[in-house]
XYZ file of C-alpha atoms in Angstrom:
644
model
C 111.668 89.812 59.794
C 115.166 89.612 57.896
C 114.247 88.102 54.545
C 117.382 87.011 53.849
C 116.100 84.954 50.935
C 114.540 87.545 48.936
C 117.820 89.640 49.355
C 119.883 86.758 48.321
C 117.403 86.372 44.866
C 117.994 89.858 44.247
C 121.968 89.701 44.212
C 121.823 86.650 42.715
C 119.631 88.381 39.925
C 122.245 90.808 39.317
C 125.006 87.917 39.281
C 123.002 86.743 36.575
C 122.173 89.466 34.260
C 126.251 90.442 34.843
C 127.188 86.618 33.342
C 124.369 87.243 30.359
C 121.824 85.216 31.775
C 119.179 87.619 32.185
C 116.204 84.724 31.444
C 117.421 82.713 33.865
C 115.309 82.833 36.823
C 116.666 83.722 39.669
C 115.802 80.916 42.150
C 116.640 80.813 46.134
C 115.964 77.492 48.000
C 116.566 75.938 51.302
C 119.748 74.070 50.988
C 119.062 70.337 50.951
C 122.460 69.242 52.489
C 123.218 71.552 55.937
C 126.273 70.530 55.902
C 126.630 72.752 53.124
C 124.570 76.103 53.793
C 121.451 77.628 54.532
C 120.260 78.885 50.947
C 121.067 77.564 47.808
C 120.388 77.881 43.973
C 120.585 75.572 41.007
C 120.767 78.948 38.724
C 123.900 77.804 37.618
C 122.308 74.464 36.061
C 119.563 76.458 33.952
C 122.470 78.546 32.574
C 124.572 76.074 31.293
C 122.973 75.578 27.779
C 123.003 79.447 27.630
C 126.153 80.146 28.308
C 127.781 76.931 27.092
C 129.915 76.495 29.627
C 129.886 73.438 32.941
C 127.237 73.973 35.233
C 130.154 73.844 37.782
C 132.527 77.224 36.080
C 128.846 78.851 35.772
C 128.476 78.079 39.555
C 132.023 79.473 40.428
C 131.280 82.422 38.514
C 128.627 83.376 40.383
C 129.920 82.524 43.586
C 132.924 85.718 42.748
C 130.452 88.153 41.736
C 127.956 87.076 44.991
C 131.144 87.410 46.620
C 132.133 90.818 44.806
C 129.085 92.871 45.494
C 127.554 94.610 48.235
C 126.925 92.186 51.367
C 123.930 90.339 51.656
C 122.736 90.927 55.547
C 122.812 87.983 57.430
C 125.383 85.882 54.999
C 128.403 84.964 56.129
C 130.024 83.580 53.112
C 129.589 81.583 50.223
C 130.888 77.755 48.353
C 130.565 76.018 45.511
C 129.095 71.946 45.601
C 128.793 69.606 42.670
C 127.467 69.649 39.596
C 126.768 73.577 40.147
C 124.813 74.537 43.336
C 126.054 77.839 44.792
C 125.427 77.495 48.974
C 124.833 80.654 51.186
C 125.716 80.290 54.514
C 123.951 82.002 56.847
C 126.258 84.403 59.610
C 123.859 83.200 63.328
C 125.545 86.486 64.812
C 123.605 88.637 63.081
C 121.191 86.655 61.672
C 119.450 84.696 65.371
C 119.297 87.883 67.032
C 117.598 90.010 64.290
C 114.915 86.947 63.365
C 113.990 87.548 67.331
C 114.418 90.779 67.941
C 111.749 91.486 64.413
C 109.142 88.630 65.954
C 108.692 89.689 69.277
C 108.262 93.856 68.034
C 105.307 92.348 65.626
C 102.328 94.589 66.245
C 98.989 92.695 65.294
C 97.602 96.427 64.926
C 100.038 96.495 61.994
C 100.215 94.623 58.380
C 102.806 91.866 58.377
C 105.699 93.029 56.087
C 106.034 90.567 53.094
C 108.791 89.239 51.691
C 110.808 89.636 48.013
C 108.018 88.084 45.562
C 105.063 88.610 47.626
C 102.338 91.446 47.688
C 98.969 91.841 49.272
C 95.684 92.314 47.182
C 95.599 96.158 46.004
C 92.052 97.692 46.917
C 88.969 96.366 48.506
C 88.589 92.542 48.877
C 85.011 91.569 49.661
C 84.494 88.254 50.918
C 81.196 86.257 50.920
C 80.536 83.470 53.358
C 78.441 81.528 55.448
C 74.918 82.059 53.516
C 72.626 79.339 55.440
C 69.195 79.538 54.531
C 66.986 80.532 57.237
C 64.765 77.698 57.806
C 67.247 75.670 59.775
C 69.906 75.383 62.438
C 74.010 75.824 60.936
C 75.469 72.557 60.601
C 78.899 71.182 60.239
C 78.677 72.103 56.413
C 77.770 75.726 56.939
C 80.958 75.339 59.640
C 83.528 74.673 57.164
C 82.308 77.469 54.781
C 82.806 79.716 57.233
C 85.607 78.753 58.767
C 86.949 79.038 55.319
C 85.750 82.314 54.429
C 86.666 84.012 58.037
C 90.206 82.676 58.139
C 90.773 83.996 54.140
C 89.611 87.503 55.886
C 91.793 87.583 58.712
C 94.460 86.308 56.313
C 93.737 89.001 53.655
C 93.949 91.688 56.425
C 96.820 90.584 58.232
C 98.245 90.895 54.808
C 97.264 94.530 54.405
C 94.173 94.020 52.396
C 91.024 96.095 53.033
C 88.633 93.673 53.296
C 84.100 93.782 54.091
C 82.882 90.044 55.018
C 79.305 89.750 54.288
C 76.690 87.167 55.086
C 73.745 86.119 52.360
C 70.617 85.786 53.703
C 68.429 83.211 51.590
C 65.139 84.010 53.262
C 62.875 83.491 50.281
C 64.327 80.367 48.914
C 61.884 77.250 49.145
C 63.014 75.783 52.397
C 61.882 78.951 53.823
C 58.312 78.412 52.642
C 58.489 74.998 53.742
C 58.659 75.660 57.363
C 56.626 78.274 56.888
C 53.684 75.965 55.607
C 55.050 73.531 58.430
C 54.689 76.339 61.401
C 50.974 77.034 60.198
C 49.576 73.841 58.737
C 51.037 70.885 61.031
C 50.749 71.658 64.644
C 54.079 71.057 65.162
C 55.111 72.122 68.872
C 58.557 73.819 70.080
C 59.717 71.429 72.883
C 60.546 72.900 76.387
C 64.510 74.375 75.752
C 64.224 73.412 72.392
C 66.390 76.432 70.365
C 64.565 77.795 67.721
C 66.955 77.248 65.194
C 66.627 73.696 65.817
C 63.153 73.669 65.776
C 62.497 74.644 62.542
C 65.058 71.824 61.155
C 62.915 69.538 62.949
C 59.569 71.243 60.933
C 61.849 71.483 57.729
C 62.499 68.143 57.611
C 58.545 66.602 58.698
C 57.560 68.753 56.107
C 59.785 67.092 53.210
C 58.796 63.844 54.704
C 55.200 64.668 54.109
C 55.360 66.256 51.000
C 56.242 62.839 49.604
C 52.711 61.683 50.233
C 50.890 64.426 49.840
C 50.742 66.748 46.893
C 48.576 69.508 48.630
C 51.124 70.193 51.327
C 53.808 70.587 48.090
C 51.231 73.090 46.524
C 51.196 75.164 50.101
C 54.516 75.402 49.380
C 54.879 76.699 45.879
C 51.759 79.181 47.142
C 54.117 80.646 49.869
C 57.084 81.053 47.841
C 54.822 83.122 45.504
C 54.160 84.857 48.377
C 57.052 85.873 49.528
C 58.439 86.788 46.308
C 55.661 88.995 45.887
C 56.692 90.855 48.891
C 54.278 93.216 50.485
C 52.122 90.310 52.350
C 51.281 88.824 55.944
C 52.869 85.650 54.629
C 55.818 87.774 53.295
C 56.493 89.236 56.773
C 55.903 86.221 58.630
C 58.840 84.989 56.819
C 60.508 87.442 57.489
C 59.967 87.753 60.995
C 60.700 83.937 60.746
C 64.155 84.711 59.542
C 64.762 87.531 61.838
C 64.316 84.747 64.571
C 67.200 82.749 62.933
C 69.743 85.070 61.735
C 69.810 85.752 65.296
C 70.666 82.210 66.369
C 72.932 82.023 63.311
C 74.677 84.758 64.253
C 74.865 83.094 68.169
C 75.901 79.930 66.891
C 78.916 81.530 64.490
C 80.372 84.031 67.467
C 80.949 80.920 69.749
C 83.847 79.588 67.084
C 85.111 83.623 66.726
C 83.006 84.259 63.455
C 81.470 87.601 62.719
C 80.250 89.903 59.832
C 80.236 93.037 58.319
C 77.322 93.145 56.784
C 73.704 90.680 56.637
C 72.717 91.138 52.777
C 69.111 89.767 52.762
C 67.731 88.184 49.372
C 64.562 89.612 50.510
C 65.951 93.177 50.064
C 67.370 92.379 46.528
C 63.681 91.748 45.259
C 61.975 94.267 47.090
C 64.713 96.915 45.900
C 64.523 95.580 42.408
C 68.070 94.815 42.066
C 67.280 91.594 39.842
C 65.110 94.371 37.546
C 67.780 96.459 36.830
C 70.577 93.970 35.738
C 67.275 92.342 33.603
C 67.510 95.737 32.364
C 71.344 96.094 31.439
C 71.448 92.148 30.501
C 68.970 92.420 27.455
C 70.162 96.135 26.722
C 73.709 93.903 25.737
C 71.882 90.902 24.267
C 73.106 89.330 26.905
C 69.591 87.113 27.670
C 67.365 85.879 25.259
C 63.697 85.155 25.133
C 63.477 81.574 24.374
C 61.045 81.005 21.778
C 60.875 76.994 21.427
C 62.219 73.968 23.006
C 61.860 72.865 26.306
C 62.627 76.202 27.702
C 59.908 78.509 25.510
C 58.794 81.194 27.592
C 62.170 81.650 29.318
C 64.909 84.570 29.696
C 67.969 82.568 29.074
C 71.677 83.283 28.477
C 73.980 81.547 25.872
C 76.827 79.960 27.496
C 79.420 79.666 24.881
C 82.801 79.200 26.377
C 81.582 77.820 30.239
C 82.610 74.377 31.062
C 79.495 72.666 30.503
C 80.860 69.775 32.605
C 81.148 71.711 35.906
C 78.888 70.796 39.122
C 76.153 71.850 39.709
C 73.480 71.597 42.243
C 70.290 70.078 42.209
C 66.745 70.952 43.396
C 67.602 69.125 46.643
C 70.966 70.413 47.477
C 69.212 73.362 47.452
C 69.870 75.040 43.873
C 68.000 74.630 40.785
C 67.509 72.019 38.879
C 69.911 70.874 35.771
C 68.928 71.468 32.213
C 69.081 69.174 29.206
C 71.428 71.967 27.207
C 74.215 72.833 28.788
C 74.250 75.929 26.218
C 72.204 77.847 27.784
C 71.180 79.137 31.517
C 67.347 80.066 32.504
C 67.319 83.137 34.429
C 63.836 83.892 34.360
C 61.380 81.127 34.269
C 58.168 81.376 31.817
C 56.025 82.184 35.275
C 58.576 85.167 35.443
C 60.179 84.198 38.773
C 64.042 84.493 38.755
C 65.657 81.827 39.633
C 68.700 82.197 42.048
C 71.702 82.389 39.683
C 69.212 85.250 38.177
C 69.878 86.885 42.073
C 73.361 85.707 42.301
C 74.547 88.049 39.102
C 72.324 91.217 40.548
C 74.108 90.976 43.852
C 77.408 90.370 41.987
C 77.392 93.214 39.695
C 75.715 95.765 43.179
C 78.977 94.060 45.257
C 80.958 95.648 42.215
C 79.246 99.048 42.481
C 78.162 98.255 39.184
C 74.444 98.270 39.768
C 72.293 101.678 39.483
C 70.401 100.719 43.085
C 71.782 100.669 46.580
C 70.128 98.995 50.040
C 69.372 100.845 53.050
C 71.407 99.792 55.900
C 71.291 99.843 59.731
C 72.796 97.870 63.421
C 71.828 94.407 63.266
C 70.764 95.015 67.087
C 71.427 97.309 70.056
C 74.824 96.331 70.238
C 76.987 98.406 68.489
C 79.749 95.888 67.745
C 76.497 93.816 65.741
C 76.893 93.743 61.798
C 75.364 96.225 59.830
C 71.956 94.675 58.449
C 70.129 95.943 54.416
C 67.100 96.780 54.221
C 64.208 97.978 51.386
C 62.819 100.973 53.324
C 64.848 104.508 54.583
C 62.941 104.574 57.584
C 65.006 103.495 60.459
C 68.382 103.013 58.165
C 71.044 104.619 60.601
C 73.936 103.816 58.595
C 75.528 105.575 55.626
C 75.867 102.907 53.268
C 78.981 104.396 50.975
C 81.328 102.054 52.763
C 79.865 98.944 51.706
C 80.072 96.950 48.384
C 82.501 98.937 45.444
C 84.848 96.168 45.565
C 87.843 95.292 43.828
C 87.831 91.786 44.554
C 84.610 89.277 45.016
C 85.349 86.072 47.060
C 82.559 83.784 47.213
C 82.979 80.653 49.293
C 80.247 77.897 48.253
C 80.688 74.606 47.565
C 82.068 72.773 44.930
C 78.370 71.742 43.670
C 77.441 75.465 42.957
C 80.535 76.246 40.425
C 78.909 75.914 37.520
C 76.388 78.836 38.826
C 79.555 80.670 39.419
C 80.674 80.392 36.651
C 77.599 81.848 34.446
C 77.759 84.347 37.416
C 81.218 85.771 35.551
C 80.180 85.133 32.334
C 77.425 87.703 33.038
C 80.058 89.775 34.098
C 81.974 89.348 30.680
C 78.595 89.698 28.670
C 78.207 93.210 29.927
C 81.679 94.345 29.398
C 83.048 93.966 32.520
C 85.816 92.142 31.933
C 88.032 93.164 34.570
C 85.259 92.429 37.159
C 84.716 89.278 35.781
C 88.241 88.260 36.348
C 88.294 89.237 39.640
C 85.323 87.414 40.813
C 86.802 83.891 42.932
C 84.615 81.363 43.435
C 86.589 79.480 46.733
C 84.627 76.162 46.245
C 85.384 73.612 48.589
C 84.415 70.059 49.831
C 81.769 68.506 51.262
C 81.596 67.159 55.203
C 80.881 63.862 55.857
C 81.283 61.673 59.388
C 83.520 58.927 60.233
C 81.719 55.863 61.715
C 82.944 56.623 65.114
C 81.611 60.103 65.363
C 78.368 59.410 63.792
C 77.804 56.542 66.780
C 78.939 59.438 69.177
C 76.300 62.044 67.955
C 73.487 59.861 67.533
C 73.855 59.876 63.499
C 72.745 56.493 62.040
C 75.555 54.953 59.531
C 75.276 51.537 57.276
C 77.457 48.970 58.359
C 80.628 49.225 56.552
C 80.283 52.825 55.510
C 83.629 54.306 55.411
C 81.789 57.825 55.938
C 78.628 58.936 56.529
C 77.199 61.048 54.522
C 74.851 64.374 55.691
C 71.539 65.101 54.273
C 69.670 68.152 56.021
C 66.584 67.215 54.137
C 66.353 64.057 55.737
C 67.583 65.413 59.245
C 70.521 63.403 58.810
C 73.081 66.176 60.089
C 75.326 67.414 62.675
C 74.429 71.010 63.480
C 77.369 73.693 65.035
C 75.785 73.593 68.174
C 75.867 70.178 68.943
C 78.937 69.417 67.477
C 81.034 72.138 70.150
C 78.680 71.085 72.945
C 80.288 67.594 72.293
C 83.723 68.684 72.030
C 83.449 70.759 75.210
C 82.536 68.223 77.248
C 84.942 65.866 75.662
C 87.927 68.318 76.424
C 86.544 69.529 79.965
C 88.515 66.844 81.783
C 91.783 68.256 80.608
C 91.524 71.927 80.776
C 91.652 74.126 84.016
C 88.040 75.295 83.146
C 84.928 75.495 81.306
C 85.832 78.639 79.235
C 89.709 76.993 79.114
C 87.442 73.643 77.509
C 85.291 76.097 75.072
C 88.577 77.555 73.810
C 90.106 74.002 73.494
C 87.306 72.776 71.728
C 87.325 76.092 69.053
C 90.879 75.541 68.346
C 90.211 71.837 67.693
C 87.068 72.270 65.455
C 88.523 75.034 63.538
C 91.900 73.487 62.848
C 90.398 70.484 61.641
C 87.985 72.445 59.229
C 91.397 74.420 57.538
C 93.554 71.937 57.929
C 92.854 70.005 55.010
C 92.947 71.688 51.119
C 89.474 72.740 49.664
C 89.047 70.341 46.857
C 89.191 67.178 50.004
C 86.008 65.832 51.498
C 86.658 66.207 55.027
C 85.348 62.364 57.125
C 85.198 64.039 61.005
C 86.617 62.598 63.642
C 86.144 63.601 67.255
C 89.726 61.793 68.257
C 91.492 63.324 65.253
C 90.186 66.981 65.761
C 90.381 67.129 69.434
C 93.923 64.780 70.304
C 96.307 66.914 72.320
C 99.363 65.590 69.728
C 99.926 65.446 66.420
C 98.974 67.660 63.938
C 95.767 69.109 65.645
C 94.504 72.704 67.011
C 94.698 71.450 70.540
C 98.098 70.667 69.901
C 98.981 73.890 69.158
C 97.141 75.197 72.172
C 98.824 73.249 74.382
C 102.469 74.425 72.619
C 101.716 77.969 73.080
C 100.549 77.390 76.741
C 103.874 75.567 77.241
C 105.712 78.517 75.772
C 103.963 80.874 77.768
C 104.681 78.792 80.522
C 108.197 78.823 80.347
C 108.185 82.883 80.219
C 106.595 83.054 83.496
C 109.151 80.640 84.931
C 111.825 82.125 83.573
C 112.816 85.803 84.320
C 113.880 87.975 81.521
C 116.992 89.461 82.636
C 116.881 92.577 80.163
C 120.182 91.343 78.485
C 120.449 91.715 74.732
C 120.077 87.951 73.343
C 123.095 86.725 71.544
C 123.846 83.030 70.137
C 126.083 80.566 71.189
C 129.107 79.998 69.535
C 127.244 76.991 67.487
C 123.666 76.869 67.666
C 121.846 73.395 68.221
C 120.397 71.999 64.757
C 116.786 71.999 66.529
C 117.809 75.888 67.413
C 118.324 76.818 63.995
C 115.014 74.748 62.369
C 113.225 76.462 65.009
C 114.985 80.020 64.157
C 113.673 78.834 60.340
C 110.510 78.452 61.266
C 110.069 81.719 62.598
C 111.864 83.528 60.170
C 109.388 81.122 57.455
C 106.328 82.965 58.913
C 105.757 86.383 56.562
C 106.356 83.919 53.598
C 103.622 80.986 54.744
C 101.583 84.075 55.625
C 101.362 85.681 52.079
C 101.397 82.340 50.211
C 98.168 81.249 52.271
C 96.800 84.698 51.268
C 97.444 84.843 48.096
C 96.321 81.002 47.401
C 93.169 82.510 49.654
C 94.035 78.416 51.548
C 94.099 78.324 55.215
C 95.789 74.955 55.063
C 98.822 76.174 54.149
C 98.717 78.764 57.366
C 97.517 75.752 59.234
C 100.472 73.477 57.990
C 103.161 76.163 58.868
C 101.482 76.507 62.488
C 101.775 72.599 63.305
C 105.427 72.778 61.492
C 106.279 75.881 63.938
C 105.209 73.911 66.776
C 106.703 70.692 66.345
C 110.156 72.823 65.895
C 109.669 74.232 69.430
C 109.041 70.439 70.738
C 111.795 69.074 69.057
C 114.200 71.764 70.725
C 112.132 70.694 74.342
C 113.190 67.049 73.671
C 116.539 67.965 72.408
C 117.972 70.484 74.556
C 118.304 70.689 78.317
C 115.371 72.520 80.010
C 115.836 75.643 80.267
C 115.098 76.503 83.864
C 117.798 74.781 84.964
C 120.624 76.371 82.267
C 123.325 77.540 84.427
C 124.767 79.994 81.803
C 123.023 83.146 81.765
C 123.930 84.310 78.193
C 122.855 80.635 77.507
C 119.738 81.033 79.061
C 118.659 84.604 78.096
C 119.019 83.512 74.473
C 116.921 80.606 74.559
C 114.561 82.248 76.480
C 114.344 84.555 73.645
C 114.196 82.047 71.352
C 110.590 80.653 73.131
C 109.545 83.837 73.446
C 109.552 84.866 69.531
C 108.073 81.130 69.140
C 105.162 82.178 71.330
C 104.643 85.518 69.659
C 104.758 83.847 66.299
C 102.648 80.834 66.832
C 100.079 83.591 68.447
C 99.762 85.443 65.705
C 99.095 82.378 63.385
C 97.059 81.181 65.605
C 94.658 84.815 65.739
C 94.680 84.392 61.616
C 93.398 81.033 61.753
C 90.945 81.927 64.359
C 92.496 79.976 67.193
C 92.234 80.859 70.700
C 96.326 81.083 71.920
C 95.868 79.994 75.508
C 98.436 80.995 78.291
C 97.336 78.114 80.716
C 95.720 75.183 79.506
């Protein structure tokens, strides 16, 4: 793609260091007047109390020396506007044709250059997502997270970033001994067709409900967990066989919204393998953890926390993490019965997904299938896999919620503590929102809401929740009467879930909406479905001649915002990389595809264009549109349907 704006900064950089204005940045921007050019830069302003001259003589003197030097490809010529903007204007010869021609020879087997500013991450970006415990069925929470995490993946490659995606498995956290003491103890039945995913949220939550009432079913529990953390047990491997069950369903649920792994880390493994032992090991070796000796935490491994925002979230006992202490000063890693708790976990993983950590797993194929994620595991016998290619990173990208970033954050001070500075830096906690319901879907799904709630909120402990499942069953059925098919309505309903998770920024709670996510207009993922079938349409109704496109003598203004938009796509693509935010991907798509309606409503149709050169250029111009909004579509995860 021409990047006609990072060759423009870089002349104008030399303009500037020529006039003695070397610490003047050299800024590019689209013009705001049209009238006036396509680029434009207010360099001249920031130089005027440098150089002591107008803004306006600055501006003309940079306009002769853009002038002077080598051509800038693409520009057709230059002017001066009040009080000291110099304008670019761009040469649509040259410039139409070459933004086409470069869109349409993309290869998706094939990083997408970047422009002037922009680089992608240098070595091995490992990204963290999903993570459900296994004692339930994914909601629309554990949807967003991975969403999130999938789309930063297939952004970071499509950048030219190496990148392993890796799945936690939590299968020896308490809500896993809670359905375990709710499978044996209650007499709870699996209903006919009843997934098994599901029915173990329905025992999860019967079991909290009961534990309110009676303390023996809550010391069950707290026997179990012992259990399993003890390892080599039939309660152990019922668990684990438990988990086994749901990882599979996970992994079901995930692959019908495009989601896969590279590798299923299980917490399970971690213990067995003593992972947690040997960063005990390197943690006191620095003085990193101390033995607490009085106070309300005597008998406890803790770590000082001088320097971490003592004011950051963090989760509770019910949310799933551990419960807050009084002193913020300090973190318990090991409690006085000598369990650690899960940030304890959370800095052994880190520091083995660093290669920093004296112990490896085991690894081998999730299942039969070869295209399955590689699986850990504590024993060599049946590993297949040679594990060299996994963990070593350069980067760590956890995406959890906002509630656990205070246990991120003693996560990299852990790092620091054992001189690992670099590490420590490079360890990104992408915390995001919450999901909640609007009013209107909770009444669709069945989810009860207080009268006047603006949202309603979701509380898997108290089965109040929308699981992944349901939630695409829904919008599948919703979306059948206006696609071709059922697999054309599954697709539909991806591309309208999935936008509406990345569409909004991290840091906003996200109130869903069946008529929002799955409306055919506006800014929506079925929207762009439907503009890429249109464009696809077109192509098959109109024949490419084999003519080299050229540009009419004036191109339309919805041409050239269109043309823009395209050209716009390497940038949008590295600044949603390198801000690791799908919404800004997901903004440009919905931006590219309201260009190609506007030139639809603005210009005649194209199938009945009488001029040939006419038509073979505009047909060009769709045809780099649909190639475009394809490819942003793949890196948000997006179905790109030719027939809706």
């Amino acid at each position: 793609m021409p990047d006609v704006r990072g060759d423009l900064a870089r002349a104008l950089r030399a303009a500037l260091d020529d006039l003695g204005a070397s610490g003047v940045e050299a800024v590019v921007e689209p013009c705001a007047r049209p009238e006036l050019g396509d680029w434009s830069t207010p360099a001249a302003l920031r130089c005027a109390a440098v150089l002591r001259r107008s803004p306006l003589q600055i501006a003309q003197e940079l306009a002769a020396l853009l002038k002077a030097a080598p051509a800038v490809e693409h520009i057709g010529g230059y002017s001066v506007s009040a009080p000291g903007y110099v304008n670019a204007r761009l040469e649509d010869r040259t410039w139409a044709p070459a933004v086409i021609r470069e869109a349409l020879a993309r290869d998706p087997a094939d990083p997408v250059p970047l422009p002037h500013g922009h680089g992608s991450r240098q070595g091995k970006a490992l990204i963290e997502h999903t993570s459900i415990n296994t004692n339930k069925a994914a909601h629309i929470g554990h949807l967003r997270n991975a969403c999130i995490g999938d789309t930063v993946a297939r952004l970071l490659r499509r950048t030219g970033s190496g990148v392993e995606v890796q799945n936690y498995i939590d299968d020896t956290g308490v809500q896993v001994a809670d359905v375990v003491v709710g499978l044996r103890e209650l007499g709870i039945e699996q209903q006919p067709e009843e997934p098994f995913d599901q029915f173990c949220s329905r025992v999860y939550v019967e079991v909290v409900r009961r534990q309110e009432t009676e303390p023996a079913l809550r010391a069950l529990t707290v026997a179990v967990l012992k259990a399993i953390e003890e390892r080599d047990n039939e309660t152990a491997r019922f668990a684990k066989q438990l988990a086994g069950r749901i990882v599979d369903a996970h992994l079901a649920t995930m692959a019908r919204f495009g989601i896969g792994y590279d590798l299923l880390s299980w917490e399970s493994d971690i213990l067995e393998l003593g992972f947690w032992d040997a960063a005990f090991t390197l943690l006191r070796a620095h003085g990193a953890i101390v033995l607490a000796d009085n106070g309300r935490n005597v008998g406890c491994w803790v770590m000082p926390l001088v320097g971490v925002d003592a004011d950051a979230p963090e989760a509770d006992a019910a949310a799933g993490g551990e419960p807050a202490t009084d002193d913020r000063s300090t973190k318990v890693l090991v409690k006085s019965d000598g369990v650690a708790t899960y940030t304890a976990k959370d800095i052994a993983y880190q520091l083995w997904k660093f290669g920093l950590l004296d112990v490896d797993f085991h690894y081998r194929r999730w299942s039969d299938d070869p295209h399955s994620p590689a699986t850990t595991q504590a024993h060599a016998g049946g590993a297949t896999l040679d594990g060299r290619g996994f963990g070593h990173a350069d980067h760590v990208i956890t995406v959890i919620d906002v509630r656990q970033t205070y246990p991120q954050m003693v996560v990299r001070a852990a790092l620091a503590r054992l001189g690992h500075t670099h590490e420590a830096a490079n360890s990104v906690h992408l915390g995001y929102e919450v999901v909640a319901l609007t009013p209107r879907a909770a009444a669709e799904l069945g989810v009860a809401a207080d009268d006047g709630a603006a949202a309603v909120a979701l509380s898997g402990r108290h089965g109040i929740e929308v699981r992944a499942d349901d939630l695409l069953d829904r919008a599948v059925a919703m979306l059948r009467p206006k696609a071709a098919d059922a697999a054309t309505a599954h697709a539909l309903a991806v591309g309208g879930v999935r936008y509406y998770l990345e569409k909004f920024t991290l840091p906003t709670i996200i109130a869903f909406d069946f008529g929002d996510a799955l409306r055919v207009t506006g800014d929506s993922g079925v929207y762009l479905q439907y503009a890429h079938a249109r464009a696809a349409g077109v192509l098959r109704k109109v024949s490419d001649d084999g003519g080299e496109p050229e540009p009419p003598a004036a191109l339309q203004a919805v041409e050239r915002t269109l043309l823009r938009r395209i050209e716009d796509y390497p940038t949008a693509l590295a600044e949603a990389a390198g801000a690791l935010a799908p919404a800004v991907l997901a903004a440009y798509a919905f931006e590219l595809a309201s260009a190609l309606t506007d030139v639809y409503e603005h210009t005649p149709a194209i199938i009945r264009e009488a001029d040939a050169g006419a038509r073979r250029f505009r047909r060009a111009l769709v045809a780099a549109t649909r190639a475009t909004l394809a490819d942003a579509l793949s890196v948000l995860g997006i179905p790109a349907l030719e027939r809706v």
